[in-house]
Tab-separated table of C-alpha atoms in Angstrom:
chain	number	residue	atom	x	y	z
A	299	UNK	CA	-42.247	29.001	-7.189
A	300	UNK	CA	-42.815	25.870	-8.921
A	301	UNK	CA	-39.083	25.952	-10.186
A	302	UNK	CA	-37.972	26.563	-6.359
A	303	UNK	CA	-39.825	23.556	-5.120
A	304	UNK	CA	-38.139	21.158	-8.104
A	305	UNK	CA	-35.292	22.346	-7.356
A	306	UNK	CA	-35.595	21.654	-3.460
A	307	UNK	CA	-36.765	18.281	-4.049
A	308	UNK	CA	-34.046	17.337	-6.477
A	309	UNK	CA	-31.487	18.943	-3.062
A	310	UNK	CA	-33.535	16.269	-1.026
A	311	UNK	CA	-32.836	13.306	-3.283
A	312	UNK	CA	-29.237	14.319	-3.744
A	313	UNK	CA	-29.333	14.165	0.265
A	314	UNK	CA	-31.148	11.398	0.692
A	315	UNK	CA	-28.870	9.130	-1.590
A	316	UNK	CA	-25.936	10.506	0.194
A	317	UNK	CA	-27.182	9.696	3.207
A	318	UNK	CA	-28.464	6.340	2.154
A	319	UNK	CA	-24.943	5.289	0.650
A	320	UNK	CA	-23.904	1.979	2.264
A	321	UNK	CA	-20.369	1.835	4.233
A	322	UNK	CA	-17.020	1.157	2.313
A	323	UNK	CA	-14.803	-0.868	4.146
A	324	UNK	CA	-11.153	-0.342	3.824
A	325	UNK	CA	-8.755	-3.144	5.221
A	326	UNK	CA	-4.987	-1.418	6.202
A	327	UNK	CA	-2.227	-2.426	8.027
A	328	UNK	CA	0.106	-0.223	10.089
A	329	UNK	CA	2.359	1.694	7.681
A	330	UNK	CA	2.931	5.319	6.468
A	331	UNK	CA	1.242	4.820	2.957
A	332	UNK	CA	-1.800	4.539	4.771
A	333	UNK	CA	-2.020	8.531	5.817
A	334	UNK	CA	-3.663	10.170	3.089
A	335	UNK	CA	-6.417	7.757	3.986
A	336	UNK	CA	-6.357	8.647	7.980
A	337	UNK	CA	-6.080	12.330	6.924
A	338	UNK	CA	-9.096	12.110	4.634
A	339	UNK	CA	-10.845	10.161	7.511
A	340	UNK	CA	-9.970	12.962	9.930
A	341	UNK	CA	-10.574	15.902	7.653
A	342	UNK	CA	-14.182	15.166	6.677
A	343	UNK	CA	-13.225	14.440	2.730
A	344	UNK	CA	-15.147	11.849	2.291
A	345	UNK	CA	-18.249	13.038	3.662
A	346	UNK	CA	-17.888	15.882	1.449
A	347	UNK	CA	-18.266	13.441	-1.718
A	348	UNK	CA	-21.149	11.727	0.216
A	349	UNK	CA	-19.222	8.630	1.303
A	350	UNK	CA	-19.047	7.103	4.424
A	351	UNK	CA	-15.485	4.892	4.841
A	352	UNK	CA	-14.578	2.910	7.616
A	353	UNK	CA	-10.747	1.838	7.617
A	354	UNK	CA	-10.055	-1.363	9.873
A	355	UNK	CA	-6.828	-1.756	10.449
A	356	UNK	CA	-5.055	-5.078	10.570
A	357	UNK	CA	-2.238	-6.822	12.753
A	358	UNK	CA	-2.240	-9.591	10.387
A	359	UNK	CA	-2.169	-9.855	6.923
A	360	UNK	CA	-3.646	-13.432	6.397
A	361	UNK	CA	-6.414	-12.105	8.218
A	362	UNK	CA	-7.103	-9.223	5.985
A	363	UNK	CA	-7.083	-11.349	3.193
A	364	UNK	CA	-9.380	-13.756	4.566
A	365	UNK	CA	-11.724	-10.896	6.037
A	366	UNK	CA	-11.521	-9.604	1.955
A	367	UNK	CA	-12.278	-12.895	0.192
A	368	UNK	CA	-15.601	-13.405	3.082
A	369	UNK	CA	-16.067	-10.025	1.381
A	370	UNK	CA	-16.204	-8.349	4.455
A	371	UNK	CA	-13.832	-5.555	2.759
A	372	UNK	CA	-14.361	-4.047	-0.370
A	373	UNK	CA	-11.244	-2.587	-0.836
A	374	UNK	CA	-7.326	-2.969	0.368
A	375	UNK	CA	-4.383	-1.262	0.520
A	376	UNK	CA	-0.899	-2.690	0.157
A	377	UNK	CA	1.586	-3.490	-2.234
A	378	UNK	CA	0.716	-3.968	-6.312
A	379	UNK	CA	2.651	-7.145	-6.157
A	380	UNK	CA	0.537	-9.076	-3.672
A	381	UNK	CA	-2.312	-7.947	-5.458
A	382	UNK	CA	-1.475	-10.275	-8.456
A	383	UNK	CA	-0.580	-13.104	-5.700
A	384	UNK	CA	-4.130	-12.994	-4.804
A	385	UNK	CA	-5.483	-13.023	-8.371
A	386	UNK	CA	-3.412	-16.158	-8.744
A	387	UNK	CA	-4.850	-17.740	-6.090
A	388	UNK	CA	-8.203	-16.946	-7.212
A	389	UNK	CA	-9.061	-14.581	-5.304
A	390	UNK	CA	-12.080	-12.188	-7.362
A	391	UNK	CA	-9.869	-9.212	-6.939
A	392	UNK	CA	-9.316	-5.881	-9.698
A	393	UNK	CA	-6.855	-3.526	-8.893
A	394	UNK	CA	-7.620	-0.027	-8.920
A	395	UNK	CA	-4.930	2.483	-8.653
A	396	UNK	CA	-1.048	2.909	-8.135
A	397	UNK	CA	-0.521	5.380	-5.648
A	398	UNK	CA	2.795	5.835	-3.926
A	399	UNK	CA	6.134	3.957	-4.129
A	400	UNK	CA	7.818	2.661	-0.553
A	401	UNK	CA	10.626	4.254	-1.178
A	402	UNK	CA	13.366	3.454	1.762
A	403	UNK	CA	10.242	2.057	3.812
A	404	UNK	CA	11.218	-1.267	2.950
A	405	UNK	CA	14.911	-2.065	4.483
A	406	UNK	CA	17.208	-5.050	3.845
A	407	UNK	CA	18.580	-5.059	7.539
A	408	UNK	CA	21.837	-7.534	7.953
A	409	UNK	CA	23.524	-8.457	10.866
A	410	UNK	CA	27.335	-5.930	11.097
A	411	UNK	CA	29.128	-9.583	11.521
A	412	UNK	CA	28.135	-10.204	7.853
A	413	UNK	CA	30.619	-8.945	5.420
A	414	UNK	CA	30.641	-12.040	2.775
A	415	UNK	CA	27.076	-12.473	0.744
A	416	UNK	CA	28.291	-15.440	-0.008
A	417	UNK	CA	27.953	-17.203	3.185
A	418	UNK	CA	23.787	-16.531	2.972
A	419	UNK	CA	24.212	-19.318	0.173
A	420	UNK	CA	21.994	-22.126	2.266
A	421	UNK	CA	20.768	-19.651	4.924
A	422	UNK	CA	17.570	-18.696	6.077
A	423	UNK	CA	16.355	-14.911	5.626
A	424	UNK	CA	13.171	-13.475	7.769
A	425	UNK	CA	10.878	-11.738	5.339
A	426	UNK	CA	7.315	-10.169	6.790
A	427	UNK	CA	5.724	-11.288	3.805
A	428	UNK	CA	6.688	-14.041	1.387
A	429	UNK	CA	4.570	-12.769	-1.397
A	430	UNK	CA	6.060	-11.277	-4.806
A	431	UNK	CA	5.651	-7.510	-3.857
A	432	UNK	CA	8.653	-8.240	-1.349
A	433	UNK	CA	10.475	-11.383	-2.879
A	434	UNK	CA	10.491	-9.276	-5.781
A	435	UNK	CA	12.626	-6.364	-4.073
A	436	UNK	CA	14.989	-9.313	-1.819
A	437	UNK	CA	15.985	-10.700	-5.466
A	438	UNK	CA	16.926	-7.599	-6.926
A	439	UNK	CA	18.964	-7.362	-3.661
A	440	UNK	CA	20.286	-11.084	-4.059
A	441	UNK	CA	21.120	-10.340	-7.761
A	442	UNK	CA	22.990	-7.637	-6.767
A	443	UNK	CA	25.822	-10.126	-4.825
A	444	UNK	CA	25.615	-12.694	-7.090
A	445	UNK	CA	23.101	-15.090	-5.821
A	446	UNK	CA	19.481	-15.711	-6.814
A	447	UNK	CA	16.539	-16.112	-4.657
A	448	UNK	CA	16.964	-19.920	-5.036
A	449	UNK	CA	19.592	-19.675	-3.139
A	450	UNK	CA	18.413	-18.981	0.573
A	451	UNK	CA	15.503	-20.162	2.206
A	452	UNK	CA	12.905	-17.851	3.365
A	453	UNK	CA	10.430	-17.192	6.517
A	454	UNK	CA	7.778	-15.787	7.310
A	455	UNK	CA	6.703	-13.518	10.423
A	456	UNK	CA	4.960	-10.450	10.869
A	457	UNK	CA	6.772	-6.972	11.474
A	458	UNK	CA	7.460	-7.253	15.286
A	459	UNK	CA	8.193	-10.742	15.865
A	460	UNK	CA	10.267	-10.739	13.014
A	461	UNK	CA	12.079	-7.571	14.459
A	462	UNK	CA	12.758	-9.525	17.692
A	463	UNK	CA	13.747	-12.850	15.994
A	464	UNK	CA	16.585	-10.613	14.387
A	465	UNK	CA	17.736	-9.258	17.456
A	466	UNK	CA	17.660	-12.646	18.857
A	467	UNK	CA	20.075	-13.676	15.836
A	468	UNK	CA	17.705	-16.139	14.420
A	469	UNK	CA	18.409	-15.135	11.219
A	470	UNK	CA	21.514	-12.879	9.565
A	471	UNK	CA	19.100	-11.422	7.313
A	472	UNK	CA	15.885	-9.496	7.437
A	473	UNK	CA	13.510	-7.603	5.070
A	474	UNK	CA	11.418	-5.204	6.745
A	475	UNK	CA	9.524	-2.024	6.987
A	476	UNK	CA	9.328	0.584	9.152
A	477	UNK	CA	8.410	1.004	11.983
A	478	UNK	CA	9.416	-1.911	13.206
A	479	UNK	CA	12.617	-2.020	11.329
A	480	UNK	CA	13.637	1.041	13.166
A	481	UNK	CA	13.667	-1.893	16.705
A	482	UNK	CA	15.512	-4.171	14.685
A	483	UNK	CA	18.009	-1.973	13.447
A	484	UNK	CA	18.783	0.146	16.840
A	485	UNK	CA	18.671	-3.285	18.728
A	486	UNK	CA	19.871	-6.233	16.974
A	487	UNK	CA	23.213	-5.120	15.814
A	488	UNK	CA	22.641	-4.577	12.539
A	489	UNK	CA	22.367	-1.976	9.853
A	490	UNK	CA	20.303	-1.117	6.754
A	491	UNK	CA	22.375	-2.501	3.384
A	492	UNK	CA	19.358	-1.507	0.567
A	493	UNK	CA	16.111	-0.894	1.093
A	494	UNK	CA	13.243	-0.131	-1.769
A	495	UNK	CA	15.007	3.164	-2.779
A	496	UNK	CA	17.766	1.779	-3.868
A	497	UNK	CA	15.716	0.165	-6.667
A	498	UNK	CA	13.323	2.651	-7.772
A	499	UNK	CA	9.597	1.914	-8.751
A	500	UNK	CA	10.529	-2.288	-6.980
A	501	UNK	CA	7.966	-1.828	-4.630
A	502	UNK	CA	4.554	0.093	-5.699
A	503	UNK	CA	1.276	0.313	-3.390
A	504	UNK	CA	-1.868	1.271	-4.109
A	505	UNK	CA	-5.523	0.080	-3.808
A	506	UNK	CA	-7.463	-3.390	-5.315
A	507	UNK	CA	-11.223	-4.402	-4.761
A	508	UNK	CA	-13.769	-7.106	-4.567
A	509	UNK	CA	-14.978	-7.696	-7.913
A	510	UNK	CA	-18.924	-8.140	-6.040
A	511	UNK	CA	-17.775	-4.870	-4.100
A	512	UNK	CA	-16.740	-3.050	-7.781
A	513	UNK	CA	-19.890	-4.128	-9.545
A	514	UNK	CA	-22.029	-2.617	-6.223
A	515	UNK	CA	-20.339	0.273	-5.764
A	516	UNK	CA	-19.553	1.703	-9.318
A	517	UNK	CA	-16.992	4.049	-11.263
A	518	UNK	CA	-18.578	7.318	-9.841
A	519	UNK	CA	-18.780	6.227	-6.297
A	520	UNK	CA	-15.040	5.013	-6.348
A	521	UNK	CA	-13.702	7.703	-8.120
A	522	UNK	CA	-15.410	10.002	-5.098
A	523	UNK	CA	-13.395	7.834	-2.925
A	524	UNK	CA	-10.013	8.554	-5.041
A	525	UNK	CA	-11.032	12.564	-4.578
A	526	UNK	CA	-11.164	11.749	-0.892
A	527	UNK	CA	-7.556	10.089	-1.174
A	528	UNK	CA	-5.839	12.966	-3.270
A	529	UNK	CA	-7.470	15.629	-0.889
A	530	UNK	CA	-5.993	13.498	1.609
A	531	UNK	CA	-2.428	13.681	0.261
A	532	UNK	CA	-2.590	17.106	-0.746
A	533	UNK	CA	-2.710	18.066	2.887
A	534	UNK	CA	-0.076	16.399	3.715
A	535	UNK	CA	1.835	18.000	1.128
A	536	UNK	CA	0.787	21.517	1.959
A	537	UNK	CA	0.326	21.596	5.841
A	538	UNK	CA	2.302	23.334	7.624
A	539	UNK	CA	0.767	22.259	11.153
A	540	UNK	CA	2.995	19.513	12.025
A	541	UNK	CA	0.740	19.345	15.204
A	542	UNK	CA	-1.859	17.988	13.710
A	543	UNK	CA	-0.400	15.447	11.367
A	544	UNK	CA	1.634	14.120	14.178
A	545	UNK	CA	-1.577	13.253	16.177
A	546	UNK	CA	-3.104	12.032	13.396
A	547	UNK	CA	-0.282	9.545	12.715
A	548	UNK	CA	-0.023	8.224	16.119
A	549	UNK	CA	-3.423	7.799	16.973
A	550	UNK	CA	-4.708	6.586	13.243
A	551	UNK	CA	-1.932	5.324	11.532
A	552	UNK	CA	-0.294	3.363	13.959
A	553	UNK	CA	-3.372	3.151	16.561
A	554	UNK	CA	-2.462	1.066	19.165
A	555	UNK	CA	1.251	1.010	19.394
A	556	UNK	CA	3.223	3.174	21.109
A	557	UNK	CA	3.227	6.583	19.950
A	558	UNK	CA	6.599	7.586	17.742
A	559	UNK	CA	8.840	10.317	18.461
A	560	UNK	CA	8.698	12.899	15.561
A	561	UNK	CA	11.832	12.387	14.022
A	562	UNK	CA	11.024	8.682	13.493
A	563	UNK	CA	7.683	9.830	11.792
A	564	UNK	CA	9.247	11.916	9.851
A	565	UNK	CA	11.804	9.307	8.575
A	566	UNK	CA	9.005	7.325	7.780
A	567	UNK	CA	7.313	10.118	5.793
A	568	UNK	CA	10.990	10.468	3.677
A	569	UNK	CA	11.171	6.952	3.204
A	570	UNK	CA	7.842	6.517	1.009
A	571	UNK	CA	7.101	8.578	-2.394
A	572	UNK	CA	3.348	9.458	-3.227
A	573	UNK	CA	2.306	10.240	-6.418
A	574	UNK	CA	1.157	13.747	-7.337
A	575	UNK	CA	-1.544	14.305	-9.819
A	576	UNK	CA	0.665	13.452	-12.439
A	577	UNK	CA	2.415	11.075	-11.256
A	578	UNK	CA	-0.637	9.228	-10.899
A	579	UNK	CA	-2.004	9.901	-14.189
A	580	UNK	CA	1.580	8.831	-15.617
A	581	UNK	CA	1.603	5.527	-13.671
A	582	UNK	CA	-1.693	4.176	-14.069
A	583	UNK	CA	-2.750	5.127	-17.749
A	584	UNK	CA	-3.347	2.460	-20.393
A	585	UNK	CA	0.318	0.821	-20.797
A	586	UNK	CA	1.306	3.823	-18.455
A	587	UNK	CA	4.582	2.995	-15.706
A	588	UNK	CA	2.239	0.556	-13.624
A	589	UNK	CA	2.116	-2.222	-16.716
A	590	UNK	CA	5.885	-1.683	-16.959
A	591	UNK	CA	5.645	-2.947	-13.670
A	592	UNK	CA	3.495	-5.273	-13.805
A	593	UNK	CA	5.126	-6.750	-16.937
A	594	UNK	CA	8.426	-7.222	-15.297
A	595	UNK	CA	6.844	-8.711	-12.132
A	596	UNK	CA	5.022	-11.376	-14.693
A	597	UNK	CA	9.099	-12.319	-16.028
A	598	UNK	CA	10.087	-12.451	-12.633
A	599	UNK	CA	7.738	-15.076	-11.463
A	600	UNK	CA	8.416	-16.942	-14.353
A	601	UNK	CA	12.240	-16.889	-13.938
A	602	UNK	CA	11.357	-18.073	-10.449
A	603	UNK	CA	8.882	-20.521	-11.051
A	604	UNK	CA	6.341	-18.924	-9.268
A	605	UNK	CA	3.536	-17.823	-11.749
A	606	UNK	CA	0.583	-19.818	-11.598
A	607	UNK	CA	-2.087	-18.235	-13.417
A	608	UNK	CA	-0.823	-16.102	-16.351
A	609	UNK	CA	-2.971	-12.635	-15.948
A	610	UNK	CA	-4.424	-10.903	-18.560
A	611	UNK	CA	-3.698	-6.757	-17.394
A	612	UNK	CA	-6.999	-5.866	-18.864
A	613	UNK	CA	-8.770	-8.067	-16.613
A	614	UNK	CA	-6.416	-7.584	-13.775
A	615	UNK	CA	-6.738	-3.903	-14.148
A	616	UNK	CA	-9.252	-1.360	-13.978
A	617	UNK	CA	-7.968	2.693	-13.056
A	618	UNK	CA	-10.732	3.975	-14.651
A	619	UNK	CA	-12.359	5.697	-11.772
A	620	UNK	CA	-9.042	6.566	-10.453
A	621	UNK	CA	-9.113	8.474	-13.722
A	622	UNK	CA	-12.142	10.141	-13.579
A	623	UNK	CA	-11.388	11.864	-10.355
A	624	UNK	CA	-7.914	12.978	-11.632
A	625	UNK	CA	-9.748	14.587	-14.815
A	626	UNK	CA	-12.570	16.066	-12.067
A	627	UNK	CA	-10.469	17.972	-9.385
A	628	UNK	CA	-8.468	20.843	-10.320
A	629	UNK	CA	-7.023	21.718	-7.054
A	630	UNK	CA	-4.608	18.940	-6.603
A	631	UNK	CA	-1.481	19.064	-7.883
């Protein structure tokens, strides 16, 4: 009897923690890498670890940045290059985890009246986000014709306006994701030249923290939220009720916008790469494929001009927990 009541009690502080466990915030922005994260949202798998994980969802990226460094997020997603952007602005930022590749997401868009790549020499190209994850994928594409990113002038706008300004032939050049580089391509008379997968591994995404948020929260907590994540993508991988994930797309991934006609959801699914179990264990082990990465985004910013903080990878990076729940689940492939 006495065992059964010790044993109860230790069920009711399990329990109790659980239920005590404060809210993780998650800051996203509307793109298909963010799915695992709506399906494990949607499909209870982070309740099942004892987490409770509210994704807000951003128009914006300047504000999501600015909502993280307030610390009103703990964690991100978005591409590994802007996450060492931030760290060299100062911002107290670790990343945690590598976990898919846009992989045709990302499109080089150019208008069908340009046929010399010469003539950008002086021009001015739209980008959604001048920040190294995506001036790091236009100057492969720049290289590529014989010019350098020195060459053209770049600016900024967000997905849609910068969609419109294209088919408004502000600029001959755009690089942007879907979906709205499915408007500008099907309405500014233009075409896709590149995009990310014609440079594999250019463009990596995955998920950074609040260095207050990592010291609160803790290895085992964050590698239950990884579990959440994999569970998350192993559905996706596996389900066969295209139902489902369609609804869950167009209400949670892009919320708010008008809802997408399968076959553009499913071009979006084709154009980004997640990593399986052992992908992910390949990518972000110690001097694993994300510090090959991360060492040849260091050369490019110092070709460019553009590093100003040298980072140190070991305080930069921290997969560790990421780690733990790949070692922990034996269902995900």
């Amino acid at each position: 009897m006495k065992r059964i009541r010790c044993v109860l009690l230790v069920m009711l502080c399990l329990s109790a923690s659980m239920a005590m466990a404060r809210r993780i915030e998650v800051g996203v922005t509307s793109w298909i890498g963010t799915a695992p994260l709506n399906v494990a949202d949607v499909k209870g798998y982070w309740t099942e670890q004892g987490l409770d994980v509210h994704l807000v969802k951003y128009a914006d990226y300047s504000v999501m940045f600015k909502d993280f460094r307030a610390k009103k997020l703990d964690l991100m997603y978005d591409m590994t290059g802007t996450w060492v952007d931030l760290y060299q602005q100062g911002y107290p930022i670790t990343i945690l985890a590598e976990t898919d590749w846009s992989n045709g997401g990302d499109k080089l868009i150019v208008k069908n009246t340009l046929t010399d790549f010469q003539k950008l020499k002086g021009q001015t190209i739209g980008i959604y986000l001048s920040r190294s994850s995506v001036t790091y994928l236009l100057d492969k594409f720049l290289k590529s014709h014989g010019l350098k990113l020195a060459d053209v002038k770049l600016t900024e706008l967000d997905g849609e306006p910068l969609a419109k300004a294209f088919i408004q032939n502000k600029f001959p050049l755009v690089l942007l994701y879907d979906p709205p580089a499915l408007l500008a391509r099907n309405n500014g008379n233009g075409h896709v030249e590149a995009d990310s997968a014609s440079y594999p591994g250019v463009m990596p995404e995955g998920f950074a923290i609040h260095n207050d948020s990592k010291a609160e929260l803790g290895t085992e907590t964050l590698s239950r939220f990884f579990t959440g994540w994999m569970k998350g993508r192993q559905w996706i991988s596996e389900t066969n009720r295209w139902s489902e994930f369609e609804k869950i797309l167009n209400q949670r991934t892009f919320a708010g916008e008008k809802p997408y006609a399968s076959l553009d959801l499913i071009g979006m699914l084709n154009s980004i790469k997640f990593h399986s179990r052992t992908a992910l264990q390949q990518r972000n082990q110690p001097d694993g494929g994300m510090t090959v990465y991360l060492n040849e985004l260091k050369q490019f910013l110092k070709e460019n001009g553009k590093l100003q903080k040298n980072f140190d990878q070991q305080q930069l990076v921290d997969t560790s927990a990421l780690m733990l729940a790949i070692k922990r689940i034996d269902t995900v492939n």
